[in-house]
Tab-separated table of C-alpha atoms in Angstrom:
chain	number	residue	atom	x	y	z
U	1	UNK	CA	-55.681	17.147	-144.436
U	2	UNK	CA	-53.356	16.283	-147.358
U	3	UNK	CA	-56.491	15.303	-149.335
U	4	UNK	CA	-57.970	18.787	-148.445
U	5	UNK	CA	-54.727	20.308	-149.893
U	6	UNK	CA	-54.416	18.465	-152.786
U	7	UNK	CA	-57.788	19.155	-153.972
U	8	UNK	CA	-57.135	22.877	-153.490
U	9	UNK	CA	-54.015	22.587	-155.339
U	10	UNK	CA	-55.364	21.191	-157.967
U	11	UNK	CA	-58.524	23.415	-158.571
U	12	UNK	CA	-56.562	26.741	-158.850
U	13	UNK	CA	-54.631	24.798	-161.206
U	14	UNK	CA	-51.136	25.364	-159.417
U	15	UNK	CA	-50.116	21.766	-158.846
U	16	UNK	CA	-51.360	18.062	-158.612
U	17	UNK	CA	-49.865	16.762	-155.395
U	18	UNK	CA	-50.864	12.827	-155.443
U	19	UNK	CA	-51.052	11.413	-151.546
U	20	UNK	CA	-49.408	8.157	-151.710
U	21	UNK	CA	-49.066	5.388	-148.401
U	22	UNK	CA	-46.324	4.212	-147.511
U	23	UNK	CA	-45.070	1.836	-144.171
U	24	UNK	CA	-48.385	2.962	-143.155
U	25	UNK	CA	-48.430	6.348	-143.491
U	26	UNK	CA	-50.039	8.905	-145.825
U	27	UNK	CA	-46.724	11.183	-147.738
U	28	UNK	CA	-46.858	13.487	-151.139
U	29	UNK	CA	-45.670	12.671	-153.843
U	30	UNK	CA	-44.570	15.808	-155.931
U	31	UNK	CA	-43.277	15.859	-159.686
U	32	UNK	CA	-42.491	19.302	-161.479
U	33	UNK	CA	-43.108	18.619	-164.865
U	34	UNK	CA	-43.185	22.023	-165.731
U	35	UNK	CA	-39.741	23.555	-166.548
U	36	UNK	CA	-40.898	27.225	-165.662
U	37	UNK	CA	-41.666	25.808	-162.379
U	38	UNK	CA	-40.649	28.425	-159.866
U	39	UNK	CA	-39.261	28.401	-156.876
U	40	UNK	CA	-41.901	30.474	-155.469
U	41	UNK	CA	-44.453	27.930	-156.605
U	42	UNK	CA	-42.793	25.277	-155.038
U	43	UNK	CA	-42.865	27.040	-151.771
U	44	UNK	CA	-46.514	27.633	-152.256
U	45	UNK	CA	-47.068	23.994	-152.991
U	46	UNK	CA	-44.873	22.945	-149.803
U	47	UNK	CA	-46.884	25.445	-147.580
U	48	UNK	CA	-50.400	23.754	-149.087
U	49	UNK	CA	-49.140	21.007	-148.065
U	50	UNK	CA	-47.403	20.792	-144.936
């Protein structure tokens, strides 16, 4: 599912999410490199996501 996300994400060009393991399980790993980051993309990113 994350995969599935992150590949969306990334196509429309709103965000490169990077799934990561860790203890076993599969987490995102975001960075905002982007100082105009908004808010509202973050929430956009989270609901992508989770």
């Amino acid at each position: 599912m994350l995969l599935i996300a992150a590949s969306r994400l990334l196509a429309g060009q709103t965000g490169f999410v990077a799934p990561k393991g860790w203890h076993g399980e599969t987490i995102a790993r975001f960075a905002f490199l982007n100082p105009q980051t908004t808010l509202e993309t973050v929430r956009e990113i989270l609901d992508t996501t989770l």
